[in-house]
mmCIF file of C-alpha atoms and ligand atoms in Angstrom:
data_model
loop_
_atom_site.group_PDB
_atom_site.id
_atom_site.type_symbol
_atom_site.label_atom_id
_atom_site.label_comp_id
_atom_site.label_asym_id
_atom_site.label_seq_id
_atom_site.Cartn_x
_atom_site.Cartn_y
_atom_site.Cartn_z
ATOM 1 C CA MET X 54 -153.499 132.140 -142.614
ATOM 2 C CA THR X 55 -154.845 133.152 -146.035
ATOM 3 C CA LYS X 56 -156.111 136.373 -144.503
ATOM 4 C CA TYR X 57 -152.584 137.440 -143.533
ATOM 5 C CA GLN X 58 -151.195 136.253 -146.806
ATOM 6 C CA GLU X 59 -153.818 138.222 -148.712
ATOM 7 C CA TYR X 60 -153.093 141.325 -146.678
ATOM 8 C CA LEU X 61 -149.388 141.078 -147.488
ATOM 9 C CA GLN X 62 -150.105 140.392 -151.152
ATOM 10 C CA ASN X 63 -152.480 143.316 -151.587
ATOM 11 C CA TYR X 64 -150.799 145.812 -149.269
ATOM 12 C CA ASP X 65 -150.900 149.256 -150.857
ATOM 13 C CA GLY X 66 -149.836 151.528 -147.992
ATOM 14 C CA GLU X 67 -146.528 153.293 -147.401
ATOM 15 C CA PRO X 68 -143.574 151.294 -148.794
ATOM 16 C CA MET X 69 -142.059 148.937 -146.207
ATOM 17 C CA ARG X 70 -138.441 147.796 -146.214
ATOM 18 C CA ILE X 71 -138.051 144.906 -143.796
ATOM 19 C CA MET X 72 -134.701 143.452 -142.856
ATOM 20 C CA GLU X 73 -134.423 139.772 -141.989
ATOM 21 C CA VAL X 74 -131.359 139.957 -139.783
ATOM 22 C CA CYS X 75 -130.665 136.275 -139.401
ATOM 23 C CA GLY X 76 -129.103 134.039 -142.062
ATOM 24 C CA THR X 77 -131.457 131.210 -141.133
ATOM 25 C CA HIS X 78 -134.417 133.488 -141.918
ATOM 26 C CA THR X 79 -132.806 134.471 -145.228
ATOM 27 C CA ALA X 80 -132.500 130.772 -146.044
ATOM 28 C CA ALA X 81 -136.098 129.987 -145.006
ATOM 29 C CA ILE X 82 -137.575 132.962 -146.905
ATOM 30 C CA SER X 83 -135.566 132.265 -150.052
ATOM 31 C CA HIS X 84 -136.322 128.558 -149.918
ATOM 32 C CA CYS X 85 -140.088 128.840 -149.630
ATOM 33 C CA GLY X 86 -140.365 131.917 -151.863
ATOM 34 C CA ILE X 87 -142.091 134.221 -149.360
ATOM 35 C CA HIS X 88 -140.472 137.299 -150.976
ATOM 36 C CA SER X 89 -142.216 136.491 -154.264
ATOM 37 C CA ILE X 90 -145.771 136.567 -152.879
ATOM 38 C CA LEU X 91 -145.490 139.964 -151.189
ATOM 39 C CA SER X 92 -146.916 143.206 -152.548
ATOM 40 C CA PRO X 93 -144.304 145.245 -154.477
ATOM 41 C CA LYS X 94 -144.638 147.782 -151.652
ATOM 42 C CA ILE X 95 -143.016 145.321 -149.202
ATOM 43 C CA LYS X 96 -139.341 144.701 -149.774
ATOM 44 C CA LEU X 97 -137.333 142.139 -147.821
ATOM 45 C CA ILE X 98 -133.641 142.831 -147.335
ATOM 46 C CA SER X 99 -131.102 140.376 -145.956
ATOM 47 C CA GLY X 100 -128.990 141.558 -143.047
ATOM 48 C CA PRO X 101 -125.712 140.842 -141.261
ATOM 49 C CA GLY X 102 -126.840 137.659 -139.487
ATOM 50 C CA CYS X 103 -124.621 135.039 -141.116
ATOM 51 C CA PRO X 104 -121.681 134.600 -138.727
ATOM 52 C CA VAL X 105 -119.386 133.159 -141.372
ATOM 53 C CA CYS X 106 -120.117 136.023 -143.788
ATOM 54 C CA VAL X 107 -119.300 138.785 -141.310
ATOM 55 C CA THR X 108 -115.991 137.215 -140.273
ATOM 56 C CA VAL X 109 -113.014 139.338 -141.330
ATOM 57 C CA THR X 110 -109.989 138.258 -143.367
ATOM 58 C CA ALA X 111 -107.506 138.525 -140.486
ATOM 59 C CA TYR X 112 -109.463 135.904 -138.526
ATOM 60 C CA ILE X 113 -109.407 133.376 -141.381
ATOM 61 C CA ASP X 114 -105.703 134.108 -141.945
ATOM 62 C CA ARG X 115 -104.976 133.383 -138.287
ATOM 63 C CA LEU X 116 -106.903 130.076 -138.507
ATOM 64 C CA VAL X 117 -104.927 129.095 -141.610
ATOM 65 C CA GLU X 118 -101.681 129.968 -139.836
ATOM 66 C CA LEU X 119 -102.675 127.830 -136.833
ATOM 67 C CA ALA X 120 -103.707 124.892 -139.039
ATOM 68 C CA LEU X 121 -100.249 124.978 -140.637
ATOM 69 C CA THR X 122 -98.419 125.173 -137.293
ATOM 70 C CA PRO X 123 -96.912 121.807 -136.293
ATOM 71 C CA GLY X 124 -98.674 120.359 -133.236
ATOM 72 C CA CYS X 125 -101.841 122.420 -133.800
ATOM 73 C CA VAL X 126 -105.207 121.195 -135.063
ATOM 74 C CA VAL X 127 -107.994 123.606 -136.050
ATOM 75 C CA VAL X 128 -111.486 122.315 -135.263
ATOM 76 C CA SER X 129 -114.421 123.968 -137.021
ATOM 77 C CA PHE X 130 -118.003 123.839 -138.201
ATOM 78 C CA GLY X 131 -118.140 122.934 -141.890
ATOM 79 C CA ASP X 132 -119.385 126.381 -143.036
ATOM 80 C CA LEU X 133 -116.064 128.029 -142.395
ATOM 81 C CA LEU X 134 -113.743 125.687 -144.302
ATOM 82 C CA ARG X 135 -114.240 127.197 -147.763
ATOM 83 C CA VAL X 136 -114.061 130.865 -146.757
ATOM 84 C CA ARG X 137 -110.889 132.448 -148.121
ATOM 85 C CA GLY X 138 -108.736 134.790 -146.072
ATOM 86 C CA SER X 139 -106.254 137.062 -147.857
ATOM 87 C CA SER X 140 -105.061 134.118 -149.913
ATOM 88 C CA ARG X 141 -106.077 130.780 -148.416
ATOM 89 C CA SER X 142 -109.048 128.987 -146.861
ATOM 90 C CA LEU X 143 -108.898 126.258 -144.224
ATOM 91 C CA ASN X 144 -109.501 123.757 -147.016
ATOM 92 C CA ASP X 145 -106.420 125.125 -148.816
ATOM 93 C CA ALA X 146 -104.454 124.773 -145.585
ATOM 94 C CA LYS X 147 -105.594 121.171 -145.370
ATOM 95 C CA ALA X 148 -104.419 120.491 -148.913
ATOM 96 C CA LEU X 149 -101.018 121.860 -147.894
ATOM 97 C CA GLY X 150 -100.812 119.360 -145.034
ATOM 98 C CA GLY X 151 -102.423 121.566 -142.374
ATOM 99 C CA GLN X 152 -104.484 119.950 -139.637
ATOM 100 C CA VAL X 153 -108.212 120.749 -139.821
ATOM 101 C CA ARG X 154 -111.098 118.721 -138.392
ATOM 102 C CA MET X 155 -114.748 119.377 -139.027
ATOM 103 C CA VAL X 156 -117.256 118.663 -136.261
ATOM 104 C CA TYR X 157 -121.002 118.861 -135.697
ATOM 105 C CA THR X 158 -120.710 120.250 -132.188
ATOM 106 C CA PRO X 159 -117.854 122.059 -130.399
ATOM 107 C CA MET X 160 -118.230 119.446 -127.647
ATOM 108 C CA ASP X 161 -116.618 116.882 -129.983
ATOM 109 C CA THR X 162 -113.360 118.761 -129.409
ATOM 110 C CA LEU X 163 -113.190 117.179 -125.936
ATOM 111 C CA LYS X 164 -112.874 113.674 -127.363
ATOM 112 C CA LEU X 165 -110.376 114.734 -130.003
ATOM 113 C CA ALA X 166 -108.206 116.541 -127.466
ATOM 114 C CA ALA X 167 -108.315 113.707 -124.942
ATOM 115 C CA ALA X 168 -107.267 111.188 -127.600
ATOM 116 C CA GLU X 169 -104.206 113.203 -128.708
ATOM 117 C CA PRO X 170 -102.864 115.022 -125.643
ATOM 118 C CA ASP X 171 -99.641 116.016 -127.421
ATOM 119 C CA LYS X 172 -101.507 118.268 -129.860
ATOM 120 C CA THR X 173 -103.318 121.571 -129.263
ATOM 121 C CA PHE X 174 -106.894 121.655 -130.551
ATOM 122 C CA ILE X 175 -108.136 125.118 -131.482
ATOM 123 C CA PHE X 176 -111.848 125.587 -132.015
ATOM 124 C CA ALA X 177 -112.826 128.266 -134.547
ATOM 125 C CA ALA X 178 -115.348 129.893 -132.237
ATOM 126 C CA VAL X 179 -117.501 131.993 -134.567
ATOM 127 C CA GLY X 180 -121.159 132.731 -133.939
ATOM 128 C CA PHE X 181 -123.701 134.921 -132.231
ATOM 129 C CA GLU X 182 -125.504 134.770 -128.881
ATOM 130 C CA THR X 183 -126.992 131.401 -129.887
ATOM 131 C CA THR X 184 -123.638 129.629 -130.045
ATOM 132 C CA ALA X 185 -121.714 131.433 -127.294
ATOM 133 C CA PRO X 186 -123.233 129.244 -124.510
ATOM 134 C CA VAL X 187 -121.999 126.124 -126.316
ATOM 135 C CA TYR X 188 -118.432 127.460 -126.193
ATOM 136 C CA ALA X 189 -118.881 128.280 -122.514
ATOM 137 C CA MET X 190 -119.986 124.688 -121.967
ATOM 138 C CA LEU X 191 -116.943 123.389 -123.827
ATOM 139 C CA LEU X 192 -114.627 125.352 -121.544
ATOM 140 C CA GLU X 193 -116.552 124.284 -118.449
ATOM 141 C CA GLU X 194 -116.238 120.645 -119.431
ATOM 142 C CA ALA X 195 -112.555 120.957 -120.410
ATOM 143 C CA LEU X 196 -111.811 122.431 -116.972
ATOM 144 C CA ARG X 197 -113.883 119.794 -115.193
ATOM 145 C CA ALA X 198 -112.211 116.923 -117.042
ATOM 146 C CA GLY X 199 -108.738 118.474 -116.758
ATOM 147 C CA ILE X 200 -108.253 118.561 -120.536
ATOM 148 C CA GLN X 201 -105.561 121.168 -121.110
ATOM 149 C CA ASN X 202 -104.955 121.094 -124.842
ATOM 150 C CA ILE X 203 -108.080 122.971 -125.972
ATOM 151 C CA ARG X 204 -108.036 126.598 -127.143
ATOM 152 C CA LEU X 205 -110.503 128.957 -128.819
ATOM 153 C CA LEU X 206 -109.914 131.443 -131.584
ATOM 154 C CA THR X 207 -112.891 133.692 -130.953
ATOM 155 C CA SER X 208 -114.868 135.817 -133.365
ATOM 156 C CA LEU X 209 -118.062 135.964 -131.355
ATOM 157 C CA LYS X 210 -120.543 138.692 -132.089
ATOM 158 C CA THR X 211 -123.741 140.081 -130.649
ATOM 159 C CA MET X 212 -126.818 141.259 -132.492
ATOM 160 C CA PRO X 213 -128.135 144.459 -130.843
ATOM 161 C CA PRO X 214 -124.971 146.520 -131.520
ATOM 162 C CA VAL X 215 -124.882 145.603 -135.214
ATOM 163 C CA ILE X 216 -128.584 146.324 -135.680
ATOM 164 C CA ASP X 217 -127.953 149.645 -133.967
ATOM 165 C CA TRP X 218 -125.100 150.254 -136.447
ATOM 166 C CA VAL X 219 -127.372 149.507 -139.413
ATOM 167 C CA CYS X 220 -130.071 151.883 -138.106
ATOM 168 C CA ALA X 221 -127.632 154.673 -137.275
ATOM 169 C CA ASN X 222 -125.365 154.450 -140.325
ATOM 170 C CA GLN X 223 -127.593 153.248 -143.057
ATOM 171 C CA GLY X 224 -131.207 153.699 -142.080
ATOM 172 C CA GLY X 225 -134.062 153.168 -144.493
ATOM 173 C CA ILE X 226 -135.366 150.090 -142.675
ATOM 174 C CA ASP X 227 -138.995 150.116 -141.529
ATOM 175 C CA GLY X 228 -139.047 146.861 -139.588
ATOM 176 C CA PHE X 229 -136.826 144.064 -138.352
ATOM 177 C CA LEU X 230 -137.556 140.370 -138.422
ATOM 178 C CA ALA X 231 -135.527 139.741 -135.277
ATOM 179 C CA PRO X 232 -133.357 136.624 -135.075
ATOM 180 C CA GLY X 233 -135.350 133.785 -133.470
ATOM 181 C CA HIS X 234 -132.604 131.559 -132.135
ATOM 182 C CA VAL X 235 -130.519 134.449 -130.831
ATOM 183 C CA SER X 236 -133.659 135.494 -128.941
ATOM 184 C CA VAL X 237 -134.004 132.046 -127.359
ATOM 185 C CA ILE X 238 -130.860 132.938 -125.395
ATOM 186 C CA THR X 239 -131.165 136.735 -125.052
ATOM 187 C CA GLY X 240 -134.946 137.017 -124.707
ATOM 188 C CA SER X 241 -137.196 139.167 -126.887
ATOM 189 C CA GLU X 242 -136.963 142.233 -124.646
ATOM 190 C CA ILE X 243 -133.385 142.816 -125.731
ATOM 191 C CA PHE X 244 -134.741 144.488 -128.884
ATOM 192 C CA ARG X 245 -137.089 146.897 -127.113
ATOM 193 C CA PRO X 246 -134.543 149.716 -126.542
ATOM 194 C CA LEU X 247 -133.646 149.702 -130.265
ATOM 195 C CA ALA X 248 -137.313 149.598 -131.287
ATOM 196 C CA GLU X 249 -138.057 152.585 -129.084
ATOM 197 C CA ARG X 250 -134.959 154.574 -130.020
ATOM 198 C CA TYR X 251 -135.615 154.313 -133.751
ATOM 199 C CA SER X 252 -139.437 153.952 -133.672
ATOM 200 C CA ILE X 253 -139.158 150.775 -135.719
ATOM 201 C CA PRO X 254 -141.022 147.546 -134.920
ATOM 202 C CA PHE X 255 -139.054 144.382 -134.109
ATOM 203 C CA VAL X 256 -140.802 141.011 -134.313
ATOM 204 C CA VAL X 257 -139.115 137.871 -133.011
ATOM 205 C CA SER X 258 -140.118 135.169 -135.436
ATOM 206 C CA GLY X 259 -139.954 131.416 -135.880
ATOM 207 C CA PHE X 260 -138.705 129.851 -139.090
ATOM 208 C CA GLU X 261 -141.733 128.062 -140.555
ATOM 209 C CA PRO X 262 -143.325 129.847 -143.537
ATOM 210 C CA GLU X 263 -146.555 130.475 -141.578
ATOM 211 C CA GLN X 264 -144.597 131.957 -138.677
ATOM 212 C CA ILE X 265 -142.647 134.247 -140.999
ATOM 213 C CA LEU X 266 -145.830 135.433 -142.745
ATOM 214 C CA LEU X 267 -147.482 136.215 -139.410
ATOM 215 C CA SER X 268 -144.417 138.143 -138.311
ATOM 216 C CA LEU X 269 -144.307 140.148 -141.552
ATOM 217 C CA TYR X 270 -147.988 140.952 -141.131
ATOM 218 C CA ALA X 271 -147.310 142.182 -137.597
ATOM 219 C CA LEU X 272 -144.389 144.317 -138.808
ATOM 220 C CA VAL X 273 -146.453 145.959 -141.544
ATOM 221 C CA LYS X 274 -149.305 146.641 -139.108
ATOM 222 C CA CYS X 275 -146.874 148.183 -136.614
ATOM 223 C CA ARG X 276 -145.101 150.415 -139.150
ATOM 224 C CA GLY X 277 -143.599 153.471 -137.450
ATOM 225 C CA MET X 278 -144.133 152.093 -133.954
ATOM 226 C CA GLY X 279 -141.312 151.327 -131.543
ATOM 227 C CA LYS X 280 -142.695 147.949 -130.556
ATOM 228 C CA ALA X 281 -140.859 144.702 -129.757
ATOM 229 C CA LEU X 282 -143.142 141.687 -130.211
ATOM 230 C CA ASN X 283 -142.462 138.031 -129.576
ATOM 231 C CA LEU X 284 -144.206 135.806 -132.105
ATOM 232 C CA TYR X 285 -142.043 132.786 -131.276
ATOM 233 C CA PRO X 286 -143.221 132.190 -127.709
ATOM 234 C CA SER X 287 -142.887 128.397 -127.920
ATOM 235 C CA VAL X 288 -139.152 128.832 -127.278
ATOM 236 C CA VAL X 289 -138.553 132.549 -126.723
ATOM 237 C CA THR X 290 -139.360 134.245 -123.424
ATOM 238 C CA PRO X 291 -139.029 137.960 -122.629
ATOM 239 C CA GLY X 292 -135.876 137.364 -120.571
ATOM 240 C CA GLY X 293 -134.349 134.425 -122.466
ATOM 241 C CA ASN X 294 -132.347 131.514 -121.073
ATOM 242 C CA HIS X 295 -130.853 132.791 -117.851
ATOM 243 C CA THR X 296 -128.592 129.773 -117.242
ATOM 244 C CA ALA X 297 -127.076 130.176 -120.697
ATOM 245 C CA GLN X 298 -126.570 133.924 -120.169
ATOM 246 C CA GLN X 299 -124.814 133.270 -116.861
ATOM 247 C CA SER X 300 -122.456 130.685 -118.297
ATOM 248 C CA VAL X 301 -121.539 133.029 -121.167
ATOM 249 C CA LYS X 302 -120.880 135.804 -118.636
ATOM 250 C CA LYS X 303 -118.634 133.524 -116.612
ATOM 251 C CA TYR X 304 -116.163 132.992 -119.474
ATOM 252 C CA PHE X 305 -116.703 135.914 -121.852
ATOM 253 C CA MET X 306 -117.037 139.672 -121.723
ATOM 254 C CA PRO X 307 -118.059 142.306 -124.270
ATOM 255 C CA CYS X 308 -115.372 143.676 -126.562
ATOM 256 C CA ASP X 309 -115.147 145.754 -129.730
ATOM 257 C CA ALA X 310 -115.422 143.572 -132.815
ATOM 258 C CA SER X 311 -114.690 143.927 -136.513
ATOM 259 C CA TRP X 312 -117.446 143.103 -138.953
ATOM 260 C CA ARG X 313 -116.998 142.612 -142.663
ATOM 261 C CA GLY X 314 -118.383 145.679 -144.372
ATOM 262 C CA MET X 315 -118.957 147.628 -141.192
ATOM 263 C CA GLY X 316 -115.558 147.857 -139.573
ATOM 264 C CA LEU X 317 -115.077 148.037 -135.826
ATOM 265 C CA ILE X 318 -118.326 148.271 -133.863
ATOM 266 C CA PRO X 319 -117.838 149.103 -130.179
ATOM 267 C CA GLY X 320 -119.084 146.456 -127.750
ATOM 268 C CA SER X 321 -120.359 144.180 -130.512
ATOM 269 C CA GLY X 322 -118.232 141.149 -129.709
ATOM 270 C CA LEU X 323 -117.453 138.688 -126.947
ATOM 271 C CA CYS X 324 -113.928 137.726 -125.911
ATOM 272 C CA LEU X 325 -112.503 135.528 -123.168
ATOM 273 C CA ARG X 326 -112.252 137.126 -119.723
ATOM 274 C CA PRO X 327 -108.716 137.815 -118.480
ATOM 275 C CA GLU X 328 -108.949 134.906 -116.014
ATOM 276 C CA TYR X 329 -109.537 132.473 -118.902
ATOM 277 C CA GLN X 330 -106.886 133.871 -121.251
ATOM 278 C CA GLN X 331 -105.094 130.514 -121.141
ATOM 279 C CA PHE X 332 -107.770 129.297 -123.555
ATOM 280 C CA ASP X 333 -107.157 132.031 -126.119
ATOM 281 C CA SER X 334 -105.276 131.310 -129.283
ATOM 282 C CA GLY X 335 -104.506 134.868 -130.370
ATOM 283 C CA SER X 336 -107.969 136.330 -131.003
ATOM 284 C CA VAL X 337 -107.140 139.921 -130.104
ATOM 285 C CA ALA X 338 -106.647 142.574 -132.797
ATOM 286 C CA LEU X 339 -107.754 140.422 -135.724
ATOM 287 C CA THR X 340 -109.348 143.411 -137.410
ATOM 288 C CA GLU X 341 -107.890 143.641 -140.899
ATOM 289 C CA ASP X 342 -110.374 142.996 -143.648
ATOM 290 C CA HIS X 343 -110.443 143.009 -147.417
ATOM 291 C CA ASP X 344 -112.392 141.057 -149.985
ATOM 292 C CA ALA X 345 -110.589 138.179 -151.657
ATOM 293 C CA ASN X 346 -111.829 139.524 -154.999
ATOM 294 C CA PRO X 347 -111.621 143.331 -155.110
ATOM 295 C CA ALA X 348 -114.876 143.541 -157.075
ATOM 296 C CA CYS X 349 -116.807 141.528 -154.447
ATOM 297 C CA CYS X 350 -119.561 143.605 -152.827
ATOM 298 C CA CYS X 351 -120.122 141.387 -149.762
ATOM 299 C CA ALA X 352 -119.613 144.394 -147.511
ATOM 300 C CA LYS X 353 -122.555 146.237 -149.075
ATOM 301 C CA VAL X 354 -124.705 143.108 -149.296
ATOM 302 C CA LEU X 355 -124.272 142.390 -145.593
ATOM 303 C CA THR X 356 -125.652 145.739 -144.540
ATOM 304 C CA GLY X 357 -128.520 145.633 -147.012
ATOM 305 C CA ALA X 358 -127.105 148.593 -148.959
ATOM 306 C CA ILE X 359 -127.434 146.572 -152.160
ATOM 307 C CA GLY X 360 -129.071 143.257 -153.004
ATOM 308 C CA PRO X 361 -126.864 140.293 -154.053
ATOM 309 C CA ARG X 362 -127.975 140.615 -157.685
ATOM 310 C CA GLN X 363 -126.602 144.144 -157.855
ATOM 311 C CA CYS X 364 -123.074 142.775 -157.429
ATOM 312 C CA PRO X 365 -121.477 142.691 -160.911
ATOM 313 C CA LEU X 366 -119.899 139.299 -160.184
ATOM 314 C CA PHE X 367 -123.137 137.600 -159.044
ATOM 315 C CA GLY X 368 -123.899 134.480 -161.064
ATOM 316 C CA LYS X 369 -121.176 135.259 -163.607
ATOM 317 C CA VAL X 370 -117.791 135.021 -161.954
ATOM 318 C CA CYS X 371 -119.233 134.250 -158.528
ATOM 319 C CA THR X 372 -121.291 131.085 -158.041
ATOM 320 C CA PRO X 373 -121.465 128.489 -155.244
ATOM 321 C CA GLN X 374 -118.964 126.425 -157.291
ATOM 322 C CA SER X 375 -116.473 129.288 -157.471
ATOM 323 C CA PRO X 376 -117.418 131.682 -154.662
ATOM 324 C CA GLN X 377 -115.619 135.037 -154.660
ATOM 325 C CA GLY X 378 -116.864 136.125 -151.255
ATOM 326 C CA ALA X 379 -118.073 134.600 -147.987
ATOM 327 C CA CYS X 380 -121.708 135.488 -148.798
ATOM 328 C CA MET X 381 -121.613 132.951 -151.635
ATOM 329 C CA VAL X 382 -119.789 130.312 -149.562
ATOM 330 C CA SER X 383 -122.012 129.897 -146.544
ATOM 331 C CA THR X 384 -125.336 128.173 -147.080
ATOM 332 C CA GLU X 385 -126.807 130.996 -144.991
ATOM 333 C CA GLY X 386 -125.101 133.697 -147.024
ATOM 334 C CA SER X 387 -127.397 136.061 -148.910
ATOM 335 C CA CYS X 388 -125.622 135.573 -152.247
ATOM 336 C CA TYR X 389 -125.740 131.785 -151.938
ATOM 337 C CA GLN X 390 -129.432 131.834 -151.043
ATOM 338 C CA TYR X 391 -130.378 134.281 -153.806
ATOM 339 C CA TYR X 392 -128.418 132.201 -156.300
ATOM 340 C CA VAL X 393 -129.689 128.694 -155.471
ATOM 341 C CA ASN X 394 -133.289 129.831 -154.994
ATOM 342 C CA LYS X 395 -133.259 132.275 -157.922
ATOM 343 C CA ARG X 396 -134.450 134.982 -155.521
ATOM 344 C CA GLU X 397 -134.826 138.398 -157.134
ATOM 345 C CA MET T 1212 -125.137 128.706 -138.349
ATOM 346 C CA CYS T 1213 -127.781 129.634 -135.836
ATOM 347 C CA VAL T 1214 -129.860 126.725 -137.100
ATOM 348 C CA ALA T 1215 -131.657 124.896 -134.307
ATOM 349 C CA LEU T 1216 -133.950 121.908 -134.658
ATOM 350 C CA PRO T 1217 -136.730 120.547 -132.463
ATOM 351 C CA GLY T 1218 -136.551 116.963 -131.200
ATOM 352 C CA LYS T 1219 -137.988 114.793 -128.426
ATOM 353 C CA VAL T 1220 -136.027 113.779 -125.338
ATOM 354 C CA VAL T 1221 -136.054 110.010 -124.923
ATOM 355 C CA ARG T 1222 -133.536 109.627 -122.106
ATOM 356 C CA VAL T 1223 -131.644 111.870 -119.713
ATOM 357 C CA ASP T 1224 -128.173 110.848 -118.503
ATOM 358 C CA GLY T 1225 -126.839 113.426 -116.087
ATOM 359 C CA THR T 1226 -125.851 116.427 -118.208
ATOM 360 C CA LYS T 1227 -126.524 114.617 -121.479
ATOM 361 C CA ALA T 1228 -129.727 113.561 -123.203
ATOM 362 C CA GLN T 1229 -130.744 111.312 -126.055
ATOM 363 C CA VAL T 1230 -132.874 113.341 -128.446
ATOM 364 C CA ASP T 1231 -134.994 111.834 -131.194
ATOM 365 C CA PHE T 1232 -135.092 113.792 -134.472
ATOM 366 C CA SER T 1233 -137.708 111.916 -136.510
ATOM 367 C CA GLY T 1234 -136.115 108.547 -135.830
ATOM 368 C CA ASN T 1235 -132.460 109.684 -135.576
ATOM 369 C CA LEU T 1236 -131.138 109.448 -132.032
ATOM 370 C CA VAL T 1237 -128.571 112.089 -131.167
ATOM 371 C CA THR T 1238 -126.753 112.787 -127.910
ATOM 372 C CA ALA T 1239 -127.083 116.413 -126.826
ATOM 373 C CA GLU T 1240 -125.789 118.476 -123.919
ATOM 374 C CA ALA T 1241 -128.520 119.167 -121.405
ATOM 375 C CA GLY T 1242 -126.820 121.588 -119.012
ATOM 376 C CA LEU T 1243 -128.671 124.777 -119.987
ATOM 377 C CA VAL T 1244 -132.284 123.786 -119.246
ATOM 378 C CA LYS T 1245 -134.179 121.401 -116.985
ATOM 379 C CA ILE T 1246 -135.545 118.575 -119.117
ATOM 380 C CA LYS T 1247 -137.296 115.262 -118.705
ATOM 381 C CA PRO T 1248 -138.060 112.385 -121.073
ATOM 382 C CA GLY T 1249 -140.950 113.282 -123.358
ATOM 383 C CA ASP T 1250 -140.077 116.981 -123.547
ATOM 384 C CA TYR T 1251 -139.776 118.595 -126.958
ATOM 385 C CA VAL T 1252 -136.567 120.597 -127.066
ATOM 386 C CA LEU T 1253 -134.687 122.927 -129.389
ATOM 387 C CA VAL T 1254 -131.128 121.758 -130.172
ATOM 388 C CA HIS T 1255 -128.324 123.913 -131.585
ATOM 389 C CA ALA T 1256 -124.754 122.721 -132.236
ATOM 390 C CA GLY T 1257 -125.287 119.641 -130.081
ATOM 391 C CA CYS T 1258 -126.711 121.572 -127.166
ATOM 392 C CA ILE T 1259 -130.283 121.854 -125.860
ATOM 393 C CA LEU T 1260 -131.187 125.550 -125.793
ATOM 394 C CA GLN T 1261 -134.791 125.427 -124.650
ATOM 395 C CA VAL T 1262 -137.836 123.270 -123.943
ATOM 396 C CA LEU T 1263 -140.751 123.951 -126.292
ATOM 397 C CA SER T 1264 -143.659 125.324 -124.320
ATOM 398 C CA GLU T 1265 -147.311 124.601 -125.001
ATOM 399 C CA GLU T 1266 -148.366 128.141 -124.209
ATOM 400 C CA GLU T 1267 -147.670 129.300 -127.753
ATOM 401 C CA GLY T 1268 -151.199 129.220 -129.158
ATOM 402 C CA ASN T 1269 -152.735 131.339 -126.423
ATOM 403 C CA SER T 1270 -150.089 133.977 -126.254
ATOM 404 C CA ILE T 1271 -149.999 134.457 -130.036
ATOM 405 C CA SER T 1272 -153.745 134.880 -130.314
ATOM 406 C CA ALA T 1273 -153.688 137.458 -127.534
ATOM 407 C CA LEU T 1274 -150.953 139.381 -129.344
ATOM 408 C CA PHE T 1275 -152.894 139.230 -132.570
ATOM 409 C CA LYS T 1276 -155.970 140.734 -131.004
ATOM 410 C CA GLU T 1277 -153.747 143.648 -130.082
ATOM 411 C CA ILE T 1278 -152.240 143.916 -133.563
ATOM 412 C CA GLU T 1279 -155.618 143.703 -135.300
ATOM 413 C CA SER T 1280 -156.873 146.649 -133.302
ATOM 414 C CA LEU T 1281 -154.041 148.892 -134.563
HETATM 415 S S1 SF4 V 1351 -122.054 137.683 -155.491
HETATM 416 FE FE1 SF4 V 1351 -120.064 136.902 -154.830
HETATM 417 S S2 SF4 V 1351 -118.645 138.538 -155.298
HETATM 418 FE FE2 SF4 V 1351 -120.685 139.442 -155.311
HETATM 419 S S3 SF4 V 1351 -121.044 140.169 -153.225
HETATM 420 FE FE3 SF4 V 1351 -121.829 138.099 -153.309
HETATM 421 S S4 SF4 V 1351 -120.132 136.835 -152.609
HETATM 422 FE FE4 SF4 V 1351 -119.242 138.821 -153.153
#
């Protein structure tokens, strides 16, 4: 390992800007300080891979509205509760008497819904390719068990289109640390067309510090080459998890999706198929987006245009205790990670 | 939110499994992959996404030979 570490420390070739797309990688890198041992010629940039951070205002507003509707209960992962829409978060809705339940897995919605059949339970279905199969499973099980009071408010997104957007609209990235757990489902080959189109290496990486270092080494070595490498073969295969892909396909289809900071990206989302519309809770056309604090630069942070510390509010007005944008709320958000780990 | 953790399957019950995360037993959905007790699996949001394979070592060292020669 030291050999790779040394190489990365002493690297003196062409400057390398590497984007870690996934929020879990941002968290792992910030936590173990990998960025601080790299040569100044290698710069790590955080990307748009925190599902909560890229969720637009209109989606949060719709969740708040549902939570405050009599007879409705919003069910969510904890990350989303503190994110503010145009004026309120789900936590605010709760304080106003709205119904919000936090769960560890979407599957818990089945028990909740079965216990209170007179209420409608709406799961806040955010996430990427990794989480989509879990929502498919929830619907499968609800249909099997005849549970009729479950709905989804979807804001599901897919990685290749947004990476494509970053390459085409922003550029300046010399390598991608491809999202490991997304790749478990999609397979590592999904990144090959992008690698070849832009002549940029993609390396699918695990999350341990040694795995990340190896992947960075591979990216630097492959600079300028359109290669897609899988350095997480213990769980990632070239083709991914076929069963999971099929179950996602059964319930969902590609759609255009709005991303914070990037606007509408064609084909970058997943929505319920027409034959399963009975499960939808009004997810269509939730595109409007604006930052809760007008000075918040989340939009630029998410695309790697600026680093979190370049936001004038960072650490002054905006801290994890009083977050001004989603990137400081989510524990996978770049601003949160840079703040708690003092990452430069 | 794409966090996934490895654990060991201790029991399989139809489409569900008991997974041991360093002493904590958790029930997880097992519909997406074929599993058996003793398997190490990757769990995300209460759902088993994949079985950890033992091939890793070999395939990484092969890839690295290729990278080194660049
Ligand atoms: S530091 Fe806060 S205000 Fe600035 S971009 Fe990040 S979340 Fe937004």
